[in-house]
């Protein structure tokens, strides 16, 4: 626990510095971090799905495609043809893997689906991180606040009062009581932050509802990451952050919440 706390504090301090200074001429600091996180996450996920398989460079091709997708996206955010780029990139990705499936005998349909999943799973969330930071520093703080408070309240309330398991086969320690506490307290506190800092130009009720939605999505993201690990028989994706695991262990919930928040910002 001591190591986990120390690592958590150091990581929070590092993120705080990058978030604070990552704008204007130094925008590349946070965007670059998003690309680096995408690269690391795609490597972690590719290594996991390749566990107990014969090594093949194709198994790690998602690392290239995911990192490139994230990099080009943060470069082209402000271009009018950004959405066209996203469409073309995804269609090109499908074409590449379709050709591998047709012409490379060792590339099975399971490989096709898992590699497409790897690219999208380890890129879109980090693209959303970079997008939100370019929009406003308060947006990215709000995002991490929702995910962090939801996780903290779900854990401590769950440990103290949890009696009913939320998803016992996926994550035995998570409880329904903890999930509700994370939703209500995490969503409410982060929602008040968003309202008083005027993150949104909408009424407080809608801000709280958005915060609740982000809290729910962050918990779903956490469960999805946990199920992946359980299916492949691993405890953590890597050991980059002592006591916390890897990039996907640390950012699994906020990745999903970031995608939803990015969509909301684009719509309202």
Short mmCIF file of C-alpha atoms in Angstrom, two decimals:
data_model
loop_
_atom_site.label_atom_id
_atom_site.label_comp_id
_atom_site.label_asym_id
_atom_site.label_seq_id
_atom_site.Cartn_x
_atom_site.Cartn_y
_atom_site.Cartn_z
CA UNK A 1 0.00 0.00 0.00
CA UNK A 2 2.87 2.40 0.86
CA UNK A 3 4.46 1.88 -2.56
CA UNK A 4 1.08 2.38 -4.24
CA UNK A 5 0.54 5.68 -2.42
CA UNK A 6 4.04 6.98 -3.24
CA UNK A 7 3.68 6.05 -6.91
CA UNK A 8 0.20 7.58 -7.02
CA UNK A 9 1.41 10.87 -5.56
CA UNK A 10 4.39 11.08 -7.93
CA UNK A 11 2.22 10.24 -10.92
CA UNK A 12 -0.35 12.84 -9.91
CA UNK A 13 2.36 15.49 -9.54
CA UNK A 14 3.83 14.64 -12.93
CA UNK A 15 0.43 14.78 -14.63
CA UNK A 16 -0.37 18.06 -12.89
CA UNK A 17 2.79 19.68 -14.29
CA UNK A 18 2.18 18.38 -17.83
CA UNK A 19 -1.49 19.41 -17.72
CA UNK A 20 -0.69 22.89 -16.41
CA UNK A 21 2.07 23.70 -18.88
CA UNK A 22 0.68 21.76 -21.86
CA UNK A 23 -0.86 24.64 -23.76
CA UNK A 24 0.15 27.34 -26.22
CA UNK A 25 3.70 26.85 -27.44
CA UNK A 26 4.05 23.93 -25.03
CA UNK A 27 0.90 22.14 -26.19
CA UNK A 28 3.12 19.34 -27.46
CA UNK A 29 3.88 18.36 -23.86
CA UNK A 30 0.43 16.95 -23.17
CA UNK A 31 -0.19 15.83 -26.77
CA UNK A 32 3.16 14.08 -26.74
CA UNK A 33 2.26 12.40 -23.46
CA UNK A 34 -0.98 11.14 -25.02
CA UNK A 35 0.98 9.64 -27.93
CA UNK A 36 3.47 8.03 -25.53
CA UNK A 37 0.65 6.58 -23.44
CA UNK A 38 -0.98 5.18 -26.58
CA UNK A 39 2.29 3.57 -27.64
CA UNK A 40 2.81 1.99 -24.22
CA UNK A 41 -0.80 0.85 -23.90
CA UNK A 42 -0.79 -0.77 -27.34
CA UNK A 43 2.44 -2.59 -26.50
CA UNK A 44 0.97 -3.81 -23.20
CA UNK A 45 -2.20 -5.04 -24.87
CA UNK A 46 -0.36 -6.66 -27.80
CA UNK A 47 1.94 -8.48 -25.41
CA UNK A 48 -1.05 -9.72 -23.43
CA UNK A 49 -2.96 -11.12 -26.41
CA UNK A 50 0.26 -12.68 -27.76
CA UNK A 51 0.90 -14.49 -24.50
CA UNK A 52 1.88 -18.14 -25.05
CA UNK A 53 1.99 -17.63 -28.83
CA UNK A 54 4.93 -17.89 -31.17
CA UNK A 55 6.50 -14.48 -31.69
CA UNK A 56 5.47 -12.69 -34.87
CA UNK A 57 6.06 -9.05 -35.83
CA UNK A 58 2.46 -8.93 -37.09
CA UNK A 59 1.27 -9.55 -33.54
CA UNK A 60 2.78 -6.19 -32.58
CA UNK A 61 1.60 -4.27 -35.65
CA UNK A 62 -1.16 -2.59 -33.58
CA UNK A 63 1.60 -0.75 -31.70
CA UNK A 64 2.52 1.02 -34.94
CA UNK A 65 -1.05 1.64 -36.09
CA UNK A 66 -2.31 2.81 -32.70
CA UNK A 67 0.61 5.17 -32.08
CA UNK A 68 0.40 6.57 -35.60
CA UNK A 69 -3.35 7.11 -35.30
CA UNK A 70 -2.91 9.01 -32.04
CA UNK A 71 0.01 11.07 -33.36
CA UNK A 72 -1.71 12.10 -36.59
CA UNK A 73 -4.95 12.85 -34.77
CA UNK A 74 -3.35 15.30 -32.35
CA UNK A 75 -1.61 16.97 -35.31
CA UNK A 76 -4.79 17.25 -37.40
CA UNK A 77 -7.28 18.22 -34.66
CA UNK A 78 -7.75 21.76 -35.94
CA UNK A 79 -8.04 20.79 -39.62
CA UNK A 80 -11.44 21.01 -41.30
CA UNK A 81 -10.88 17.58 -42.83
CA UNK A 82 -10.05 15.88 -39.52
CA UNK A 83 -13.15 13.65 -39.60
CA UNK A 84 -12.35 12.62 -43.16
CA UNK A 85 -8.87 11.65 -42.01
CA UNK A 86 -10.32 9.50 -39.21
CA UNK A 87 -12.64 7.73 -41.65
CA UNK A 88 -9.87 7.10 -44.18
CA UNK A 89 -7.48 5.86 -41.49
CA UNK A 90 -9.95 3.37 -40.08
CA UNK A 91 -10.93 2.12 -43.55
CA UNK A 92 -7.24 1.74 -44.45
CA UNK A 93 -6.67 -0.17 -41.23
CA UNK A 94 -9.50 -2.55 -42.07
CA UNK A 95 -8.08 -3.01 -45.57
CA UNK A 96 -4.59 -3.84 -44.28
CA UNK A 97 -5.87 -6.48 -41.90
CA UNK A 98 -8.31 -7.82 -44.48
CA UNK A 99 -5.42 -8.37 -46.90
CA UNK A 100 -3.43 -10.11 -44.16
CA UNK A 101 -6.41 -12.34 -43.46
CA UNK A 102 -6.77 -13.28 -47.13
CA UNK A 103 -3.12 -13.75 -48.08
CA UNK A 104 -1.35 -14.74 -44.85
CA UNK A 105 -2.32 -18.25 -43.76
CA UNK A 106 -1.24 -17.83 -40.12
CA UNK A 107 -3.45 -14.76 -39.73
CA UNK A 108 -6.80 -16.10 -38.51
CA UNK A 109 -10.15 -14.39 -38.04
CA UNK A 110 -9.44 -14.13 -34.32
CA UNK A 111 -6.25 -12.22 -35.12
CA UNK A 112 -8.21 -9.92 -37.42
CA UNK A 113 -10.69 -8.93 -34.73
CA UNK A 114 -8.26 -8.71 -31.81
CA UNK A 115 -5.80 -6.50 -33.69
CA UNK A 116 -8.51 -4.08 -34.80
CA UNK A 117 -9.71 -4.03 -31.19
CA UNK A 118 -6.18 -3.37 -29.95
CA UNK A 119 -5.67 -0.39 -32.25
CA UNK A 120 -8.96 1.28 -31.36
CA UNK A 121 -8.85 0.40 -27.66
CA UNK A 122 -5.38 1.84 -27.18
CA UNK A 123 -5.74 4.98 -29.29
CA UNK A 124 -9.18 6.61 -29.19
CA UNK A 125 -9.16 7.22 -25.44
CA UNK A 126 -5.76 8.92 -25.56
CA UNK A 127 -6.82 10.93 -28.61
CA UNK A 128 -9.73 12.11 -26.47
CA UNK A 129 -7.29 13.11 -23.69
CA UNK A 130 -5.36 15.34 -26.08
CA UNK A 131 -8.55 16.82 -27.57
CA UNK A 132 -9.97 17.73 -24.17
CA UNK A 133 -6.73 19.43 -23.09
CA UNK A 134 -6.65 21.53 -26.26
CA UNK A 135 -10.20 22.67 -25.48
CA UNK A 136 -9.65 23.61 -21.83
CA UNK A 137 -7.42 22.76 -18.89
CA UNK A 138 -10.54 22.47 -16.73
CA UNK A 139 -11.98 19.79 -19.02
CA UNK A 140 -9.06 17.43 -18.56
CA UNK A 141 -8.92 18.13 -14.81
CA UNK A 142 -12.66 17.47 -14.63
CA UNK A 143 -12.22 14.19 -16.52
CA UNK A 144 -9.50 12.89 -14.20
CA UNK A 145 -11.45 14.15 -11.19
CA UNK A 146 -14.52 12.11 -12.17
CA UNK A 147 -12.47 8.95 -12.73
CA UNK A 148 -10.34 9.39 -9.60
CA UNK A 149 -13.16 10.24 -7.20
CA UNK A 150 -15.35 7.47 -8.57
CA UNK A 151 -12.53 4.97 -8.04
CA UNK A 152 -11.61 6.25 -4.56
CA UNK A 153 -15.16 6.32 -3.19
CA UNK A 154 -16.04 3.00 -4.81
CA UNK A 155 -12.99 1.39 -3.19
CA UNK A 156 -13.25 2.77 0.35
CA UNK A 157 -17.04 2.61 0.66
CA UNK A 158 -16.97 -0.83 -0.93
CA UNK A 159 -14.36 -2.10 1.53
CA UNK A 160 -16.28 -0.68 4.50
CA UNK A 161 -19.89 -1.40 3.55
CA UNK A 162 -19.81 -3.65 0.49
CA UNK A 163 -21.96 -6.76 0.91
CA UNK A 164 -23.12 -7.50 -2.63
CA UNK A 165 -20.61 -8.30 -5.37
CA UNK A 166 -20.86 -6.22 -8.53
CA UNK A 167 -19.12 -8.60 -10.96
CA UNK A 168 -17.61 -11.39 -8.88
CA UNK A 169 -16.16 -13.36 -11.78
CA UNK A 170 -14.39 -10.31 -13.18
CA UNK A 171 -13.35 -8.31 -10.12
CA UNK A 172 -14.25 -10.06 -6.83
CA UNK A 173 -13.47 -7.04 -4.63
CA UNK A 174 -15.89 -4.64 -6.35
CA UNK A 175 -19.29 -4.26 -4.73
CA UNK A 176 -22.63 -2.77 -5.73
CA UNK A 177 -22.52 -0.51 -2.68
CA UNK A 178 -19.10 0.77 -3.71
CA UNK A 179 -20.20 1.34 -7.29
CA UNK A 180 -23.21 3.38 -6.13
CA UNK A 181 -21.04 5.41 -3.75
CA UNK A 182 -18.54 6.08 -6.51
CA UNK A 183 -21.34 7.15 -8.83
CA UNK A 184 -23.13 9.44 -6.39
CA UNK A 185 -20.18 11.01 -4.55
CA UNK A 186 -17.71 11.01 -7.44
CA UNK A 187 -20.30 12.31 -9.88
CA UNK A 188 -21.66 14.95 -7.51
CA UNK A 189 -18.32 16.41 -6.39
CA UNK A 190 -16.83 16.49 -9.89
CA UNK A 191 -20.09 17.88 -11.22
CA UNK A 192 -19.95 20.77 -8.75
CA UNK A 193 -16.35 21.41 -9.83
CA UNK A 194 -17.48 21.57 -13.47
CA UNK A 195 -20.40 23.85 -12.63
CA UNK A 196 -18.55 26.40 -10.51
CA UNK A 197 -15.54 26.47 -12.84
CA UNK A 198 -17.98 26.88 -15.77
CA UNK A 199 -16.62 23.91 -17.67
CA UNK A 200 -20.02 23.76 -19.38
CA UNK A 201 -22.37 26.59 -20.26
CA UNK A 202 -25.44 24.61 -19.20
CA UNK A 203 -27.51 24.41 -16.00
CA UNK A 204 -26.30 22.56 -12.93
CA UNK A 205 -28.75 19.66 -13.30
CA UNK A 206 -27.38 18.75 -16.74
CA UNK A 207 -23.81 19.11 -15.48
CA UNK A 208 -24.51 16.66 -12.64
CA UNK A 209 -26.21 14.24 -15.06
CA UNK A 210 -23.18 14.38 -17.37
CA UNK A 211 -20.93 13.71 -14.37
CA UNK A 212 -23.03 10.71 -13.38
CA UNK A 213 -22.83 9.38 -16.94
CA UNK A 214 -19.04 9.79 -16.96
CA UNK A 215 -18.81 8.03 -13.60
CA UNK A 216 -20.83 5.07 -14.91
CA UNK A 217 -18.72 4.85 -18.07
CA UNK A 218 -15.48 5.04 -16.08
CA UNK A 219 -16.61 2.08 -13.96
CA UNK A 220 -17.55 0.13 -17.08
CA UNK A 221 -14.12 0.88 -18.56
CA UNK A 222 -12.49 -0.46 -15.41
CA UNK A 223 -14.53 -3.67 -15.56
CA UNK A 224 -13.71 -4.19 -19.24
CA UNK A 225 -9.99 -3.88 -18.54
CA UNK A 226 -10.33 -6.29 -15.62
CA UNK A 227 -12.14 -8.84 -17.77
CA UNK A 228 -9.42 -8.69 -20.42
CA UNK A 229 -6.81 -9.41 -17.76
CA UNK A 230 -8.82 -12.24 -16.22
CA UNK A 231 -9.38 -13.89 -19.61
CA UNK A 232 -5.65 -13.82 -20.35
CA UNK A 233 -4.62 -14.79 -16.82
CA UNK A 234 -2.59 -11.72 -15.86
CA UNK A 235 -2.73 -9.49 -12.79
CA UNK A 236 -1.44 -6.27 -14.35
CA UNK A 237 -0.73 -5.16 -17.91
CA UNK A 238 2.83 -4.23 -16.93
CA UNK A 239 4.85 -2.90 -13.98
CA UNK A 240 5.66 0.59 -15.25
CA UNK A 241 4.00 2.18 -12.22
CA UNK A 242 4.99 0.21 -9.08
CA UNK A 243 1.91 -0.69 -7.10
CA UNK A 244 -0.39 0.43 -9.91
CA UNK A 245 0.61 -1.77 -12.86
CA UNK A 246 0.79 -0.42 -16.39
CA UNK A 247 -0.70 2.38 -18.44
CA UNK A 248 -3.89 0.44 -19.09
CA UNK A 249 -4.22 -0.40 -15.40
CA UNK A 250 -3.96 3.25 -14.47
CA UNK A 251 -5.98 4.87 -17.26
CA UNK A 252 -8.54 2.16 -18.08
CA UNK A 253 -11.51 4.03 -16.60
CA UNK A 254 -10.56 7.55 -17.69
CA UNK A 255 -9.99 6.38 -21.30
CA UNK A 256 -13.65 5.44 -21.68
CA UNK A 257 -14.89 8.53 -19.84
CA UNK A 258 -12.67 10.71 -22.07
CA UNK A 259 -14.32 9.37 -25.23
CA UNK A 260 -17.81 10.14 -23.90
CA UNK A 261 -16.77 13.60 -22.70
CA UNK A 262 -15.17 14.37 -26.07
CA UNK A 263 -18.42 13.45 -27.84
CA UNK A 264 -20.44 15.60 -25.40
CA UNK A 265 -18.17 18.61 -25.97
CA UNK A 266 -18.47 18.19 -29.74
CA UNK A 267 -22.28 18.12 -29.48
CA UNK A 268 -23.14 20.84 -26.94
#
